[in-house]
Amino acid sequence: MMPYILTEPQRAVYRRYAGLALPRHTSYPTAPVWQTDHGPAALRAALGRSAAARRPLSLYVHIPYCERLCYYCACTKEIVPPDRRRAHDPGESFLRALEIEADRFAAVVGPGEVQQVHLGGGSPTFLSPGQLERLWAILSGRFAIAAGAEIAVEVDPRITTHEHLRTLRGLGFNRVSLGVQDFAPAVQRAVNRVQPYEVVERLVGWCRTLGFESMNFDLIYGLPFQTVESLAASLAQTLALKPDRIAFYRLAVIPEIFRWQNVFKHTDLPAGDLPLELNVLAINTFLEAGYAFIGLDHFARPDEALARALREGSLHRTFQGMTTGKQLDVVGLGPSAITQLEDAFAQNVKASVVWQEAVTQDFATERGLTLGADDRLRRELMQQLYGHGAIDRHALETQFGIAFEDYFAAELGRLRELVDQGVVTADADAVRLTEPLGRLLARVVAAVFDRYLPPFAFRDGLPAHLSSKVG
Ligand SMILES: C[S@@+](CC[C@H](N)C(=O)[O-])C[C@H]1O[C@@H](n2cnc3c(N)ncnc32)[C@H](O)[C@@H]1O
Ligand code: SF4
């Protein structure tokens, strides 16, 4: 792949759209559209349909605890410092509730055929090795986890011990995702996450010796005090450790929701063209090192499953990022967890004490959505666009029985402005993101096809209701 170099006119187009608060479409329709009257009964019905169709499953378990707050964090978590934990360990009541919830799901979907398991959070290794063994017994005692399943865990290197990893590997875990974020000491101090390179290096060494098949690093750009020089150094340290996959996220700054982000001074955050410079630097560094660029913000070594999925057209975008499990229905367990089925979404309540109480009565569903035919069509369109950089008109026509030109006449009209600006090309076969500009502005193109966003005319300047919040 060619290096990403933007001309000055391309930069001007990028600047025009980069500040829009557009969704990243980790789901379509996006979570704000889901309804609070879509509760346990709707979930039960949707799970019944999934089971009747014998759709293979992915299990997601959300473990919401962390020992310390990272000031940038947008995840659903509860901070339990070690001294508070010594007085009362929340892992115990968590596991009791998880068992009840797993029973509820298994009663409807049966053991299923589980091809993926993902422990996320929060920090799964907040649980002790013994608690992780019990968690695994809860899952494997109720669900049929297929031989060769992808079994992944997110780990915070600061709190993950060799014993944690040995236990997880012994249970059959084969993938690890490390929260790295940035190696620069000044950045780490500013975000309250001091995590020296040596800590990550030691963890990587353990994972390799124990035989985990694949290792992912999460990195973030847009953090306080990041510069082109500091990021270049962090990227060099990243490459030295040879992760198989890298997620390179743009910092989501929404202090109205994540109020702890208010500690960041505006003047300390990368501004102007710097976030673009940081992104382009990382893309070019990873491409040059031989990684494949996948979706919006993922990279993978060419022999890795994700890169194979890109070549084979089987990429899937979920709340856990890009995955290979295109056909899987996701059962979400734990507070805030999202169940993602062929025709429905359902999210659990977020606060863990509320979730623990709720599962004793029924499913802990707080909101969700049953997808109509138009939702499913547009969801597939988004998957193609974000995963493969192109909307395959004929594939959609065949799969959904539509005439693309007629069905999307309004959207194709709105797209003309983006065609003129060199963001996309549109012909009889496909709507295709250009490289590099379109690829960097994929969310703008996706927004045109999101039926729930108020339609906006690009030509008349940026609409007020989409003013800059998330970059
Ligand atoms: C649940 S955490 C990973 C596991 C563990 N808690 C840790 O931090 O090491 C999920 C990932 O979300 C990303 N993340 C969290 N807050 C973010 C934000 N505001 N913007 C972009 N990415 C964010 C981080 O890269 C983080 O590693
Ligand atoms: S980034 Fe990870 S460790 Fe930090 S607060 Fe968020 S979930 Fe916890």
mmCIF file of C-alpha atoms in Angstrom, residues 169-456:
data_model
loop_
_atom_site.group_PDB
_atom_site.id
_atom_site.type_symbol
_atom_site.label_atom_id
_atom_site.label_comp_id
_atom_site.label_asym_id
_atom_site.label_seq_id
_atom_site.Cartn_x
_atom_site.Cartn_y
_atom_site.Cartn_z
ATOM 1 C CA ARG A 169 -3.577 -19.894 28.838
ATOM 2 C CA GLY A 170 -4.288 -23.093 30.751
ATOM 3 C CA LEU A 171 -8.025 -22.438 30.370
ATOM 4 C CA GLY A 172 -7.584 -22.192 26.590
ATOM 5 C CA PHE A 173 -7.284 -18.432 26.048
ATOM 6 C CA ASN A 174 -5.305 -17.816 22.870
ATOM 7 C CA ARG A 175 -5.502 -14.020 22.317
ATOM 8 C CA VAL A 176 -4.463 -11.119 24.494
ATOM 9 C CA SER A 177 -5.152 -7.427 24.026
ATOM 10 C CA LEU A 178 -2.902 -5.079 25.992
ATOM 11 C CA GLY A 179 -3.913 -1.559 26.978
ATOM 12 C CA VAL A 180 -0.741 0.344 26.040
ATOM 13 C CA GLN A 181 -2.075 3.789 24.956
ATOM 14 C CA ASP A 182 1.303 5.605 24.757
ATOM 15 C CA PHE A 183 4.822 4.982 26.040
ATOM 16 C CA ALA A 184 5.819 8.656 26.570
ATOM 17 C CA PRO A 185 6.318 9.355 30.315
ATOM 18 C CA ALA A 186 4.867 12.902 30.118
ATOM 19 C CA VAL A 187 1.717 11.594 28.428
ATOM 20 C CA GLN A 188 1.398 8.728 30.897
ATOM 21 C CA ARG A 189 1.661 11.106 33.849
ATOM 22 C CA ALA A 190 -0.939 13.459 32.365
ATOM 23 C CA VAL A 191 -3.487 10.647 31.977
ATOM 24 C CA ASN A 192 -2.778 9.068 35.390
ATOM 25 C CA ARG A 193 -1.501 5.859 33.854
ATOM 26 C CA VAL A 194 2.179 5.395 34.554
ATOM 27 C CA GLN A 195 3.150 2.208 32.787
ATOM 28 C CA PRO A 196 6.836 1.928 31.911
ATOM 29 C CA TYR A 197 7.944 0.234 28.701
ATOM 30 C CA GLU A 198 9.603 -2.524 30.745
ATOM 31 C CA VAL A 199 6.224 -3.523 32.237
ATOM 32 C CA VAL A 200 4.735 -4.015 28.776
ATOM 33 C CA GLU A 201 7.892 -5.716 27.491
ATOM 34 C CA ARG A 202 7.828 -8.210 30.367
ATOM 35 C CA LEU A 203 4.148 -9.002 29.754
ATOM 36 C CA VAL A 204 4.755 -9.514 26.033
ATOM 37 C CA GLY A 205 7.592 -11.911 26.882
ATOM 38 C CA TRP A 206 5.316 -13.922 29.170
ATOM 39 C CA CYS A 207 2.578 -14.104 26.515
ATOM 40 C CA ARG A 208 5.057 -15.375 23.916
ATOM 41 C CA THR A 209 6.541 -17.996 26.230
ATOM 42 C CA LEU A 210 3.102 -19.190 27.258
ATOM 43 C CA GLY A 211 2.126 -19.587 23.601
ATOM 44 C CA PHE A 212 -0.701 -17.064 23.096
ATOM 45 C CA GLU A 213 -1.365 -17.029 19.347
ATOM 46 C CA SER A 214 -2.023 -13.332 18.907
ATOM 47 C CA MET A 215 -1.308 -10.143 20.783
ATOM 48 C CA ASN A 216 -3.024 -6.808 20.213
ATOM 49 C CA PHE A 217 -1.890 -3.379 21.460
ATOM 50 C CA ASP A 218 -4.422 -0.582 22.052
ATOM 51 C CA LEU A 219 -2.874 2.832 21.368
ATOM 52 C CA ILE A 220 -4.540 6.247 21.502
ATOM 53 C CA TYR A 221 -3.686 9.497 19.740
ATOM 54 C CA GLY A 222 -4.969 12.914 20.726
ATOM 55 C CA LEU A 223 -3.761 12.554 24.326
ATOM 56 C CA PRO A 224 -2.276 15.526 26.238
ATOM 57 C CA PHE A 225 1.330 16.414 25.394
ATOM 58 C CA GLN A 226 1.569 14.083 22.402
ATOM 59 C CA THR A 227 3.808 15.475 19.681
ATOM 60 C CA VAL A 228 5.003 14.063 16.381
ATOM 61 C CA GLU A 229 8.393 13.337 18.012
ATOM 62 C CA SER A 230 6.958 11.694 21.128
ATOM 63 C CA LEU A 231 4.563 9.558 19.098
ATOM 64 C CA ALA A 232 7.334 8.507 16.702
ATOM 65 C CA ALA A 233 9.295 7.240 19.717
ATOM 66 C CA SER A 234 6.234 5.389 21.084
ATOM 67 C CA LEU A 235 5.595 3.798 17.708
ATOM 68 C CA ALA A 236 9.208 2.623 17.509
ATOM 69 C CA GLN A 237 8.839 1.049 20.958
ATOM 70 C CA THR A 238 5.568 -0.547 19.833
ATOM 71 C CA LEU A 239 7.166 -2.088 16.733
ATOM 72 C CA ALA A 240 10.097 -3.380 18.785
ATOM 73 C CA LEU A 241 7.618 -5.573 20.679
ATOM 74 C CA LYS A 242 6.075 -6.905 17.424
ATOM 75 C CA PRO A 243 2.362 -6.984 18.285
ATOM 76 C CA ASP A 244 0.281 -9.029 15.818
ATOM 77 C CA ARG A 245 -2.501 -6.443 15.805
ATOM 78 C CA ILE A 246 -2.687 -2.772 16.711
ATOM 79 C CA ALA A 247 -5.764 -0.659 17.412
ATOM 80 C CA PHE A 248 -4.887 3.011 16.978
ATOM 81 C CA TYR A 249 -7.806 4.958 18.417
ATOM 82 C CA ARG A 250 -8.521 8.650 18.187
ATOM 83 C CA LEU A 251 -9.175 9.980 21.689
ATOM 84 C CA ALA A 252 -12.890 10.525 22.214
ATOM 85 C CA VAL A 253 -13.218 13.678 24.327
ATOM 86 C CA ILE A 254 -16.724 14.216 25.679
ATOM 87 C CA PRO A 255 -16.243 15.863 29.092
ATOM 88 C CA GLU A 256 -19.998 16.401 29.453
ATOM 89 C CA ILE A 257 -20.308 12.623 29.772
ATOM 90 C CA PHE A 258 -16.830 11.568 30.951
ATOM 91 C CA ARG A 259 -16.483 14.369 33.500
ATOM 92 C CA TRP A 260 -12.999 13.279 34.676
ATOM 93 C CA GLN A 261 -11.759 14.366 31.231
ATOM 94 C CA ASN A 262 -12.215 17.922 32.519
ATOM 95 C CA VAL A 263 -8.767 17.613 34.106
ATOM 96 C CA PHE A 264 -7.313 17.998 30.611
ATOM 97 C CA LYS A 265 -6.409 21.574 29.696
ATOM 98 C CA HIS A 266 -7.422 22.412 26.146
ATOM 99 C CA THR A 267 -3.986 23.858 25.555
ATOM 100 C CA ASP A 268 -2.350 20.515 26.416
ATOM 101 C CA LEU A 269 -4.368 18.543 23.857
ATOM 102 C CA PRO A 270 -3.094 18.219 20.270
ATOM 103 C CA ALA A 271 -4.966 20.808 18.194
ATOM 104 C CA GLY A 272 -5.202 22.133 14.639
ATOM 105 C CA ASP A 273 -3.568 19.805 12.115
ATOM 106 C CA LEU A 274 -1.622 17.877 14.752
ATOM 107 C CA PRO A 275 -4.142 15.029 15.253
ATOM 108 C CA LEU A 276 -4.063 14.429 11.479
ATOM 109 C CA GLU A 277 -0.247 14.487 11.509
ATOM 110 C CA LEU A 278 -0.229 11.956 14.335
ATOM 111 C CA ASN A 279 -2.667 9.676 12.542
ATOM 112 C CA VAL A 280 -0.805 9.836 9.237
ATOM 113 C CA LEU A 281 2.500 9.242 10.997
ATOM 114 C CA ALA A 282 1.145 6.097 12.626
ATOM 115 C CA ILE A 283 -0.505 4.787 9.451
ATOM 116 C CA ASN A 284 2.712 5.227 7.468
ATOM 117 C CA THR A 285 4.846 3.733 10.241
ATOM 118 C CA PHE A 286 2.660 0.631 10.440
ATOM 119 C CA LEU A 287 2.358 0.252 6.656
ATOM 120 C CA GLU A 288 6.104 0.516 6.275
ATOM 121 C CA ALA A 289 6.547 -2.140 8.961
ATOM 122 C CA GLY A 290 4.370 -4.497 6.869
ATOM 123 C CA TYR A 291 1.041 -4.255 8.704
ATOM 124 C CA ALA A 292 -2.245 -4.279 6.782
ATOM 125 C CA PHE A 293 -4.521 -1.259 7.434
ATOM 126 C CA ILE A 294 -7.948 -2.562 8.426
ATOM 127 C CA GLY A 295 -11.135 -0.568 8.761
ATOM 128 C CA LEU A 296 -10.987 2.779 10.492
ATOM 129 C CA ASP A 297 -8.240 2.243 13.020
ATOM 130 C CA HIS A 298 -6.893 -1.326 13.075
ATOM 131 C CA PHE A 299 -3.660 -2.823 11.777
ATOM 132 C CA ALA A 300 -2.620 -6.463 11.514
ATOM 133 C CA ARG A 301 0.373 -8.469 10.370
ATOM 134 C CA PRO A 302 -0.422 -9.977 6.944
ATOM 135 C CA ASP A 303 -0.530 -13.554 8.273
ATOM 136 C CA GLU A 304 -2.883 -12.618 11.121
ATOM 137 C CA ALA A 305 -6.561 -13.727 11.065
ATOM 138 C CA LEU A 306 -7.811 -10.140 10.708
ATOM 139 C CA ALA A 307 -5.677 -9.485 7.635
ATOM 140 C CA ARG A 308 -6.866 -12.803 6.168
ATOM 141 C CA ALA A 309 -10.474 -11.779 6.869
ATOM 142 C CA LEU A 310 -9.821 -8.504 5.006
ATOM 143 C CA ARG A 311 -8.609 -10.449 1.976
ATOM 144 C CA GLU A 312 -11.482 -12.938 2.162
ATOM 145 C CA GLY A 313 -14.191 -10.302 2.687
ATOM 146 C CA SER A 314 -15.294 -11.655 6.084
ATOM 147 C CA LEU A 315 -14.470 -8.686 8.327
ATOM 148 C CA HIS A 316 -17.010 -7.676 10.913
ATOM 149 C CA ARG A 317 -17.230 -4.500 12.940
ATOM 150 C CA THR A 318 -18.628 -4.745 16.473
ATOM 151 C CA PHE A 319 -18.346 -2.991 19.800
ATOM 152 C CA GLN A 320 -15.116 -4.913 20.340
ATOM 153 C CA GLY A 321 -13.610 -3.373 17.204
ATOM 154 C CA MET A 322 -12.928 -5.276 14.005
ATOM 155 C CA THR A 323 -13.389 -9.038 14.259
ATOM 156 C CA THR A 324 -13.387 -12.026 11.969
ATOM 157 C CA GLY A 325 -16.726 -13.481 13.115
ATOM 158 C CA LYS A 326 -19.089 -12.226 10.449
ATOM 159 C CA GLN A 327 -21.759 -14.857 11.057
ATOM 160 C CA LEU A 328 -21.786 -14.795 14.847
ATOM 161 C CA ASP A 329 -24.522 -13.654 17.199
ATOM 162 C CA VAL A 330 -23.008 -12.011 20.285
ATOM 163 C CA VAL A 331 -24.356 -12.840 23.751
ATOM 164 C CA GLY A 332 -23.332 -10.030 26.134
ATOM 165 C CA LEU A 333 -22.963 -10.786 29.850
ATOM 166 C CA GLY A 334 -22.186 -8.356 32.675
ATOM 167 C CA PRO A 335 -23.058 -4.711 33.362
ATOM 168 C CA SER A 336 -23.417 -2.571 30.208
ATOM 169 C CA ALA A 337 -22.777 -5.610 27.974
ATOM 170 C CA ILE A 338 -24.445 -5.579 24.571
ATOM 171 C CA THR A 339 -26.093 -8.576 22.948
ATOM 172 C CA GLN A 340 -25.867 -8.241 19.147
ATOM 173 C CA LEU A 341 -28.085 -10.575 17.163
ATOM 174 C CA GLU A 342 -29.029 -10.890 13.500
ATOM 175 C CA ASP A 343 -32.109 -8.749 14.049
ATOM 176 C CA ALA A 344 -31.770 -7.132 17.498
ATOM 177 C CA PHE A 345 -29.521 -5.274 19.932
ATOM 178 C CA ALA A 346 -29.968 -5.300 23.705
ATOM 179 C CA GLN A 347 -27.814 -3.533 26.290
ATOM 180 C CA ASN A 348 -27.646 -4.352 29.986
ATOM 181 C CA VAL A 349 -27.945 -1.739 32.719
ATOM 182 C CA LYS A 350 -24.576 -0.126 33.410
ATOM 183 C CA ALA A 351 -24.153 0.110 37.184
ATOM 184 C CA SER A 352 -22.933 -3.233 38.500
ATOM 185 C CA VAL A 353 -25.070 -3.214 41.672
ATOM 186 C CA VAL A 354 -28.182 -2.519 39.587
ATOM 187 C CA TRP A 355 -27.189 -5.288 37.176
ATOM 188 C CA GLN A 356 -26.632 -7.732 40.030
ATOM 189 C CA GLU A 357 -30.104 -7.025 41.378
ATOM 190 C CA ALA A 358 -31.752 -7.095 37.939
ATOM 191 C CA VAL A 359 -30.437 -10.526 36.902
ATOM 192 C CA THR A 360 -32.089 -12.117 39.928
ATOM 193 C CA GLN A 361 -35.456 -11.100 38.388
ATOM 194 C CA ASP A 362 -34.986 -11.377 34.619
ATOM 195 C CA PHE A 363 -32.598 -10.295 31.859
ATOM 196 C CA ALA A 364 -30.940 -7.014 32.898
ATOM 197 C CA THR A 365 -31.821 -5.266 29.614
ATOM 198 C CA GLU A 366 -31.992 -1.472 29.782
ATOM 199 C CA ARG A 367 -32.502 -0.630 26.119
ATOM 200 C CA GLY A 368 -32.373 -2.208 22.707
ATOM 201 C CA LEU A 369 -33.790 -2.347 19.229
ATOM 202 C CA THR A 370 -35.357 -4.832 16.855
ATOM 203 C CA LEU A 371 -33.971 -4.159 13.409
ATOM 204 C CA GLY A 372 -36.262 -3.727 10.417
ATOM 205 C CA ALA A 373 -35.333 -4.616 6.843
ATOM 206 C CA ASP A 374 -33.984 -1.115 6.130
ATOM 207 C CA ASP A 375 -31.831 -1.240 9.285
ATOM 208 C CA ARG A 376 -30.335 -4.567 8.235
ATOM 209 C CA LEU A 377 -29.618 -3.322 4.719
ATOM 210 C CA ARG A 378 -27.880 -0.185 5.997
ATOM 211 C CA ARG A 379 -25.998 -2.160 8.650
ATOM 212 C CA GLU A 380 -24.554 -4.372 5.908
ATOM 213 C CA LEU A 381 -23.710 -1.283 3.859
ATOM 214 C CA MET A 382 -21.818 0.179 6.857
ATOM 215 C CA GLN A 383 -19.948 -3.084 7.361
ATOM 216 C CA GLN A 384 -18.770 -2.994 3.746
ATOM 217 C CA LEU A 385 -17.828 0.666 3.909
ATOM 218 C CA TYR A 386 -15.889 0.568 7.169
ATOM 219 C CA GLY A 387 -14.393 -2.896 6.642
ATOM 220 C CA HIS A 388 -13.539 -2.897 2.970
ATOM 221 C CA GLY A 389 -13.677 0.783 2.009
ATOM 222 C CA ALA A 390 -16.381 0.269 -0.641
ATOM 223 C CA ILE A 391 -20.121 -0.292 -0.953
ATOM 224 C CA ASP A 392 -20.695 -3.170 -3.375
ATOM 225 C CA ARG A 393 -23.958 -2.177 -5.070
ATOM 226 C CA HIS A 394 -24.604 -5.530 -6.758
ATOM 227 C CA ALA A 395 -24.014 -7.519 -3.578
ATOM 228 C CA LEU A 396 -26.574 -5.374 -1.728
ATOM 229 C CA GLU A 397 -29.061 -5.619 -4.600
ATOM 230 C CA THR A 398 -28.803 -9.409 -4.610
ATOM 231 C CA GLN A 399 -28.894 -9.818 -0.839
ATOM 232 C CA PHE A 400 -31.742 -7.371 -0.152
ATOM 233 C CA GLY A 401 -33.707 -7.364 -3.396
ATOM 234 C CA ILE A 402 -33.429 -3.614 -4.014
ATOM 235 C CA ALA A 403 -32.487 -1.413 -6.941
ATOM 236 C CA PHE A 404 -29.562 0.502 -5.397
ATOM 237 C CA GLU A 405 -29.914 3.603 -7.603
ATOM 238 C CA ASP A 406 -33.585 4.069 -6.674
ATOM 239 C CA TYR A 407 -33.397 3.008 -3.060
ATOM 240 C CA PHE A 408 -30.538 5.357 -2.256
ATOM 241 C CA ALA A 409 -31.403 8.152 -4.701
ATOM 242 C CA ALA A 410 -31.393 10.835 -1.967
ATOM 243 C CA GLU A 411 -28.115 9.609 -0.480
ATOM 244 C CA LEU A 412 -26.445 9.424 -3.893
ATOM 245 C CA GLY A 413 -27.529 13.016 -4.458
ATOM 246 C CA ARG A 414 -25.960 14.142 -1.191
ATOM 247 C CA LEU A 415 -22.824 12.175 -1.996
ATOM 248 C CA ARG A 416 -22.119 14.262 -5.107
ATOM 249 C CA GLU A 417 -20.421 16.961 -3.039
ATOM 250 C CA LEU A 418 -18.048 14.354 -1.593
ATOM 251 C CA VAL A 419 -17.364 12.966 -5.068
ATOM 252 C CA ASP A 420 -16.445 16.464 -6.263
ATOM 253 C CA GLN A 421 -14.124 16.888 -3.302
ATOM 254 C CA GLY A 422 -12.312 13.622 -3.996
ATOM 255 C CA VAL A 423 -13.535 11.779 -0.898
ATOM 256 C CA VAL A 424 -15.390 9.017 -2.766
ATOM 257 C CA THR A 425 -15.857 7.691 -6.254
ATOM 258 C CA ALA A 426 -19.266 6.410 -7.337
ATOM 259 C CA ASP A 427 -19.896 4.292 -10.430
ATOM 260 C CA ALA A 428 -22.274 1.537 -11.544
ATOM 261 C CA ASP A 429 -20.503 -1.060 -9.395
ATOM 262 C CA ALA A 430 -19.489 0.619 -6.178
ATOM 263 C CA VAL A 431 -19.201 3.663 -3.976
ATOM 264 C CA ARG A 432 -15.539 3.614 -3.042
ATOM 265 C CA LEU A 433 -13.530 5.585 -0.507
ATOM 266 C CA THR A 434 -10.479 7.211 -2.054
ATOM 267 C CA GLU A 435 -7.064 6.725 -0.471
ATOM 268 C CA PRO A 436 -5.898 8.463 1.552
ATOM 269 C CA LEU A 437 -8.585 11.159 1.885
ATOM 270 C CA GLY A 438 -11.754 9.057 1.797
ATOM 271 C CA ARG A 439 -10.313 6.460 4.111
ATOM 272 C CA LEU A 440 -9.598 9.163 6.696
ATOM 273 C CA LEU A 441 -13.134 10.538 6.317
ATOM 274 C CA ALA A 442 -15.035 7.229 6.248
ATOM 275 C CA ARG A 443 -17.376 8.416 9.010
ATOM 276 C CA VAL A 444 -18.516 11.360 6.884
ATOM 277 C CA VAL A 445 -19.487 9.038 4.045
ATOM 278 C CA ALA A 446 -21.175 6.617 6.446
ATOM 279 C CA ALA A 447 -23.157 9.512 7.938
ATOM 280 C CA VAL A 448 -24.771 10.111 4.550
ATOM 281 C CA PHE A 449 -26.273 6.606 4.719
ATOM 282 C CA ASP A 450 -27.333 6.756 8.392
ATOM 283 C CA ARG A 451 -31.100 7.164 8.269
ATOM 284 C CA TYR A 452 -31.272 8.350 11.882
ATOM 285 C CA LEU A 453 -28.876 11.274 11.534
ATOM 286 C CA PRO A 454 -30.606 14.441 10.400
ATOM 287 C CA PRO A 455 -29.782 14.777 6.716
ATOM 288 C CA PHE A 456 -27.285 17.548 6.182
#
